[in-house]
mmCIF file of C-alpha atoms in Angstrom:
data_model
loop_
_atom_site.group_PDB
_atom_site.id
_atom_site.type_symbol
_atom_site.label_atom_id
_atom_site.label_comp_id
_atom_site.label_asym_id
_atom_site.label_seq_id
_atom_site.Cartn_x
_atom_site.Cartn_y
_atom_site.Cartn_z
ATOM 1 C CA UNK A 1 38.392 -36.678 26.604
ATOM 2 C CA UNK A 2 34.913 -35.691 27.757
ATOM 3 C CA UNK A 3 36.049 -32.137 29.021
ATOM 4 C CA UNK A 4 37.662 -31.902 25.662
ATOM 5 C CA UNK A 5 34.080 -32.804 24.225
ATOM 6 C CA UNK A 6 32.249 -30.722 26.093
ATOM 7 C CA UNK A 7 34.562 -27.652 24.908
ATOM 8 C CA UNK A 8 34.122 -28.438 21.237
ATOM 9 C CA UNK A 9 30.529 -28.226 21.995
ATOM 10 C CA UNK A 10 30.696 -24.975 23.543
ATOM 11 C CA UNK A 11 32.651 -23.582 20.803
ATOM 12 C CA UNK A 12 30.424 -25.623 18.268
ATOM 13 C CA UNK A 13 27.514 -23.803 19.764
ATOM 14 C CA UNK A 14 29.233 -20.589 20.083
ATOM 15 C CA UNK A 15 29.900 -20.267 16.575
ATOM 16 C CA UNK A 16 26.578 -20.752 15.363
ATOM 17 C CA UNK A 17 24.932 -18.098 17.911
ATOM 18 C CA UNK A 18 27.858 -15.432 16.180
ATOM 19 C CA UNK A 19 26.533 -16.643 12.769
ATOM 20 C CA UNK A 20 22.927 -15.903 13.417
ATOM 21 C CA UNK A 21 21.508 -12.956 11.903
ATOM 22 C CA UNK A 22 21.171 -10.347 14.851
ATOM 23 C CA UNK A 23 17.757 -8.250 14.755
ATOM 24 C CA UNK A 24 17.932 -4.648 14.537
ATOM 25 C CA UNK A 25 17.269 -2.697 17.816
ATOM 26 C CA UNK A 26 14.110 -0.976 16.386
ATOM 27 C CA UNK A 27 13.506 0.721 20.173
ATOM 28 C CA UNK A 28 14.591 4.093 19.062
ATOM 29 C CA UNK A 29 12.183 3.829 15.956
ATOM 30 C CA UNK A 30 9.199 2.674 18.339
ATOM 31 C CA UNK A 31 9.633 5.359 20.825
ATOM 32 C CA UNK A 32 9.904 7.939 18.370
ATOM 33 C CA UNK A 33 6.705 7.074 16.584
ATOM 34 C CA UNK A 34 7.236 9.429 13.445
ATOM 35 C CA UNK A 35 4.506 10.397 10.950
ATOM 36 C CA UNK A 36 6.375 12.189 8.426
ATOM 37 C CA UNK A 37 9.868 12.061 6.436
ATOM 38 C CA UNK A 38 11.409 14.899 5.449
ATOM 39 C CA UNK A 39 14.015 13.235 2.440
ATOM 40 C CA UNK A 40 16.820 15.979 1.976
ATOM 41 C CA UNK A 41 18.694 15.952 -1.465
ATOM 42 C CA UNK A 42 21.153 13.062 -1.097
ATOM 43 C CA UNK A 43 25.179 13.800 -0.801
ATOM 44 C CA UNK A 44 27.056 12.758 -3.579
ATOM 45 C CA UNK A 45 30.052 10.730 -3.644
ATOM 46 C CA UNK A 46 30.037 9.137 -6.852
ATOM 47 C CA UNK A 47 31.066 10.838 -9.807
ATOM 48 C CA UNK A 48 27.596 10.852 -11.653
ATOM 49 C CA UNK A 49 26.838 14.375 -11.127
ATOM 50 C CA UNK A 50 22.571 13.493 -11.727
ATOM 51 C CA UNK A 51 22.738 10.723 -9.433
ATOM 52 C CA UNK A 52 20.961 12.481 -6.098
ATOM 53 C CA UNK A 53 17.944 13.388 -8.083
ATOM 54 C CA UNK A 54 17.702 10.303 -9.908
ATOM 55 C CA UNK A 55 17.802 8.552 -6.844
ATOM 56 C CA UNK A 56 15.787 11.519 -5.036
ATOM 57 C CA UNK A 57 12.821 10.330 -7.916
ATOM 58 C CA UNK A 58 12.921 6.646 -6.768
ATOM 59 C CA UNK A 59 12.681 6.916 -2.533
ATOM 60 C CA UNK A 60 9.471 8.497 -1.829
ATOM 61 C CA UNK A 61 7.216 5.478 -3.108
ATOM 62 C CA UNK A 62 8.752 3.360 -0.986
ATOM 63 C CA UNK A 63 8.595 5.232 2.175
ATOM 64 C CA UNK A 64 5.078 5.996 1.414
ATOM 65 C CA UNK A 65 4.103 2.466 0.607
ATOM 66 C CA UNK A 66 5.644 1.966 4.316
ATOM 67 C CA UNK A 67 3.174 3.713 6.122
ATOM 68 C CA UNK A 68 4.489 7.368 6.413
ATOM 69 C CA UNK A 69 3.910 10.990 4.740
ATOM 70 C CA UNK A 70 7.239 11.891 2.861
ATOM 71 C CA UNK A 71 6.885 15.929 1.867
ATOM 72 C CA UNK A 72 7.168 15.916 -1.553
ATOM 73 C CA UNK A 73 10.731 15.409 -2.464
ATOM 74 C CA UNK A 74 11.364 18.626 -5.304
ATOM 75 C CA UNK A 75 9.045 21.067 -3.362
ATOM 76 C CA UNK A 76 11.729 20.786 -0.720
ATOM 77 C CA UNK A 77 14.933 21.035 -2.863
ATOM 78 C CA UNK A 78 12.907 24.220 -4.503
ATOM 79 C CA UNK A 79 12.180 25.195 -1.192
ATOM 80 C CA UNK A 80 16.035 25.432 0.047
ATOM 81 C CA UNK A 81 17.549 26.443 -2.750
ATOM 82 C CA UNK A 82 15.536 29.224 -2.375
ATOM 83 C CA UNK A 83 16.308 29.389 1.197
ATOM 84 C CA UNK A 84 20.226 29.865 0.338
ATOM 85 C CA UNK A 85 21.091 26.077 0.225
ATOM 86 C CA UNK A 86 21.750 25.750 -3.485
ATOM 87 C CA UNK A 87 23.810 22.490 -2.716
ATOM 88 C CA UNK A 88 22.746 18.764 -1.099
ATOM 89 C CA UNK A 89 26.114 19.162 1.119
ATOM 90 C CA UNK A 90 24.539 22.652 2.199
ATOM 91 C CA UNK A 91 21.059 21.028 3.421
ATOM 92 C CA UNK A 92 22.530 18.644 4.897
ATOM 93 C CA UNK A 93 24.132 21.310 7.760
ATOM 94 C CA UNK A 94 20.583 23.002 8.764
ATOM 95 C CA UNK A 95 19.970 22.285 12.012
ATOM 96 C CA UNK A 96 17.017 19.576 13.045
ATOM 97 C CA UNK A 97 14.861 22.162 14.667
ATOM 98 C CA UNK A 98 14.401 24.032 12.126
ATOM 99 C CA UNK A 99 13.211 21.436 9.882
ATOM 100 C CA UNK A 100 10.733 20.889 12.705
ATOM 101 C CA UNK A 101 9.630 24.638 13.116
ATOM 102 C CA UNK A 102 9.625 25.312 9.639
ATOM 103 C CA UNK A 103 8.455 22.186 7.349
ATOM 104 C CA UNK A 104 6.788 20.306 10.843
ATOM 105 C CA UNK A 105 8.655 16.812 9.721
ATOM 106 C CA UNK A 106 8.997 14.382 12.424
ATOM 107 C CA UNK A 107 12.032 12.830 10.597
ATOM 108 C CA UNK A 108 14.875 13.462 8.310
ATOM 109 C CA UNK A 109 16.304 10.990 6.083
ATOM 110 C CA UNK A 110 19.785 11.636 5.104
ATOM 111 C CA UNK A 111 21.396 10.155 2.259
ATOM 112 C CA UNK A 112 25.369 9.584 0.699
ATOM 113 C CA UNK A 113 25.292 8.308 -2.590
ATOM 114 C CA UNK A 114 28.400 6.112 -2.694
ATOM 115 C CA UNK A 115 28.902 5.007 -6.004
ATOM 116 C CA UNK A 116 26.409 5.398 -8.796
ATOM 117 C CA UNK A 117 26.432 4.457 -12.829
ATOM 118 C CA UNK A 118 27.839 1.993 -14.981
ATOM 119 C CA UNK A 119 31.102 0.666 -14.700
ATOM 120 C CA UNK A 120 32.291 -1.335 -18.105
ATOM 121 C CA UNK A 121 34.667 -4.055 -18.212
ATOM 122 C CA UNK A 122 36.720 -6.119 -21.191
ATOM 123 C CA UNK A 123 33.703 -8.663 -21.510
ATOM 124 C CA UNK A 124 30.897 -6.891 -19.171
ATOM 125 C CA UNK A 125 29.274 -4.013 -17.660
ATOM 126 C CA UNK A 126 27.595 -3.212 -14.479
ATOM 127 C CA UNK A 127 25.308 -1.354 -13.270
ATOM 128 C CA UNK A 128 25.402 -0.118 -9.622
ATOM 129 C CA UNK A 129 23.914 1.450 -7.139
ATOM 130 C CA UNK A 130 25.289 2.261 -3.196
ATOM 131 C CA UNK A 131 24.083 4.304 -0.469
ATOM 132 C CA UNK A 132 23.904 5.007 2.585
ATOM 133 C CA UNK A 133 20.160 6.058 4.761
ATOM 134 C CA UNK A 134 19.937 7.183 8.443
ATOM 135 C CA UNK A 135 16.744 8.421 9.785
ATOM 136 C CA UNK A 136 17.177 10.838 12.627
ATOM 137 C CA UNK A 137 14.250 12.306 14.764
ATOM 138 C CA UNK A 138 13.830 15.632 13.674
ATOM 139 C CA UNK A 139 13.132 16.681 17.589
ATOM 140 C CA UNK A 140 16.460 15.548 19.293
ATOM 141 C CA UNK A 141 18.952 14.222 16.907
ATOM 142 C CA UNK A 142 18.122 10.315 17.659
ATOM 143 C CA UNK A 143 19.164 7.854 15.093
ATOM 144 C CA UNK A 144 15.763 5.898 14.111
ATOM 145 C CA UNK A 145 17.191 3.641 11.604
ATOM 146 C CA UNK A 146 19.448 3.144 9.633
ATOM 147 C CA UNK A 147 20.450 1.363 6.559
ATOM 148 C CA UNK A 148 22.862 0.324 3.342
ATOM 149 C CA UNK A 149 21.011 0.272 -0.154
ATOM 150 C CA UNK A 150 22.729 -2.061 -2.558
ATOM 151 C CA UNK A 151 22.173 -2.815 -5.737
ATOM 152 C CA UNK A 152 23.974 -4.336 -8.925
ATOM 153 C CA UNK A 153 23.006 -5.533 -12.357
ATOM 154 C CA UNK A 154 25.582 -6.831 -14.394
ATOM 155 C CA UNK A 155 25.235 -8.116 -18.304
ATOM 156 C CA UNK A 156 27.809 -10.550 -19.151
ATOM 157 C CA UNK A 157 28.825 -11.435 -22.492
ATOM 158 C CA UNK A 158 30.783 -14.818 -22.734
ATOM 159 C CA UNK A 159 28.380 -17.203 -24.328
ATOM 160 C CA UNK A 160 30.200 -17.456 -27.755
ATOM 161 C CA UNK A 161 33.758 -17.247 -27.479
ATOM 162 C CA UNK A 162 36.367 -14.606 -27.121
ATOM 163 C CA UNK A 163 35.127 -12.794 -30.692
ATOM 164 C CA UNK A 164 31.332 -12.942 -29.738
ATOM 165 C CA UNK A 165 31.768 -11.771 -26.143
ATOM 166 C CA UNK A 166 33.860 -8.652 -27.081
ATOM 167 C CA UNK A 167 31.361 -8.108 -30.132
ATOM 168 C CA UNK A 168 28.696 -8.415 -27.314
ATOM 169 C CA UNK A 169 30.592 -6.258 -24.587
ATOM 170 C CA UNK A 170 30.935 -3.325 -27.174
ATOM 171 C CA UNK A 171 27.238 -3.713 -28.073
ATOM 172 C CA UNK A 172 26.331 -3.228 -24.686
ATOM 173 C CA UNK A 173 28.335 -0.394 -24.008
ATOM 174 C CA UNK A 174 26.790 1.237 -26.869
ATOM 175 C CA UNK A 175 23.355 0.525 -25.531
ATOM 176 C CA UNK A 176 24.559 1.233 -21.862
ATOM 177 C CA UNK A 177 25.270 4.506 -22.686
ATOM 178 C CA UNK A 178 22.017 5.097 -24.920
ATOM 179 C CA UNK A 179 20.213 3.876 -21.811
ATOM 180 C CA UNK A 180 20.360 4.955 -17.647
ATOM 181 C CA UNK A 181 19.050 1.414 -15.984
ATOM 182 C CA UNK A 182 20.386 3.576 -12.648
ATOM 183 C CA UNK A 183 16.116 4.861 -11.676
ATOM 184 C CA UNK A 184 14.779 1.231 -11.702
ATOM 185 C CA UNK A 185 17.795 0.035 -10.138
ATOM 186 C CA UNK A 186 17.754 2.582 -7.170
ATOM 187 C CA UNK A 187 14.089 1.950 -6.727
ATOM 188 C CA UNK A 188 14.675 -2.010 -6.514
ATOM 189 C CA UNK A 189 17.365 -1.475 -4.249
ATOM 190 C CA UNK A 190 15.516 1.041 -2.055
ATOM 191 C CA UNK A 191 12.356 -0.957 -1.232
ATOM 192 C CA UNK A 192 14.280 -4.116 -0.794
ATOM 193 C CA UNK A 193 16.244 -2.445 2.440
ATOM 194 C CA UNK A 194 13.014 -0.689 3.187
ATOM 195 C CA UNK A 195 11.157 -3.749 3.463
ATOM 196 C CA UNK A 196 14.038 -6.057 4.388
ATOM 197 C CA UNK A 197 12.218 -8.786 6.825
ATOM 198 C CA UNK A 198 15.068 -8.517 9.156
ATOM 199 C CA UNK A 199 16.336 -4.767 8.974
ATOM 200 C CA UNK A 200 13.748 -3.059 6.994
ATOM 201 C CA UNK A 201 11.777 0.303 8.517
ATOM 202 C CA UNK A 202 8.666 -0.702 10.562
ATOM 203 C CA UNK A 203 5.566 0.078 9.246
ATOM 204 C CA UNK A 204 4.203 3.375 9.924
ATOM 205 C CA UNK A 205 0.625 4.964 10.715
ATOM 206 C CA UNK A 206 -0.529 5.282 7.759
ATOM 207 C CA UNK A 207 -0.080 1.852 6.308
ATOM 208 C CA UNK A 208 -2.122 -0.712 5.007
ATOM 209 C CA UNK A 209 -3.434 -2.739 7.444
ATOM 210 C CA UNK A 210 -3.405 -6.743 6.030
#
């Protein structure tokens, strides 16, 4: 009985150490030291065909507010296209060094927009927003960080019986499509996992120091 004891303890304790949260390896990041992000125009996977620059409008705050000099994100979509990279998919092929010989960025932050928009439902609609961030040193390729940006708001409409919900899930597709809640969505969702306590970006030089 007490061997059998001492096992459920051991199993008992292993389970809780596998349901801690883990802490990101941040060693990359800290080596690295990077000054600037360079944000390239996100890829799109969704089907909202505005979604890269919406969400393009919403990242650099963040990022600055973090401690780092982002290059102003349309100067560098300009600043492709021009270059013969008319497309986010395009960008996203240059190699690293010549981000770093030409622009001087210390990092890149690549982007896939997952899904994007509102999706509408018998008695509800939601509005969501998923993608995925890696930042990669610009002068050998390391991942830095990486991340998953998340967010949803959903309106529900079942206060008042069948009749008033559907009258209210109509009324809000009406207004839903009147109205793109996607930009203050995407910029909730982006400084939460910028500034997530656990898995967030570290500060960098330039922030405020408390």
């Amino acid at each position: 009985m007490k061997i059998i004891h001492t096992l459920a303890v051991i199993l008992f304790a292993s389970t809780l150490a596998g349901c801690a949260v883990q802490s990101y390896d941040y060693s990359a990041l800290e080596q690295s030291k990077p000054r600037s992000i360079l944000v390239i125009p996100p890829v799109n996977d969704s089907v909202e065909v505005n979604a890269p620059y919406v969400f393009l409008s919403t990242i650099s705050k963040p990022l600055a507010e973090k401690g780092y000099y982002v290059f102003p994100v349309g100067v560098i979509d300009e600043f492709l296209k021009q270059n013969g990279l008319p497309t986010p998919a395009e960008m996203h092929t240059v190699p690293l060094e010549k981000f770093r010989e030409n622009i001087g960025a210390d990092a890149v932050l690549y982007v896939n927009i997952l899904e994007w928009g509102q999706k509408f439902q018998l008695l509800s609609s939601n509005t969501v927003v998923s993608a995925e961030a890696r930042l990669v040193d610009a002068r050998n390729g390391t991942l830095l960080w990486e991340t998953h940006i998340q967010g949803t708001q959903s309106s529900d409409s079942n206060g008042g019986g069948l009749v008033a919900a559907l009258i209210g899930a109509v009324a809000q597709q009406v207004a839903g499509s009147l109205a793109d809640y996607t930009k203050a969505l995407s910029a909730t969702a982006s400084s939460q996992a910028i500034n997530d306590t656990q898995t967030g970006l570290l500060p960098g030089p330039y922030a405020r120091q408390e």
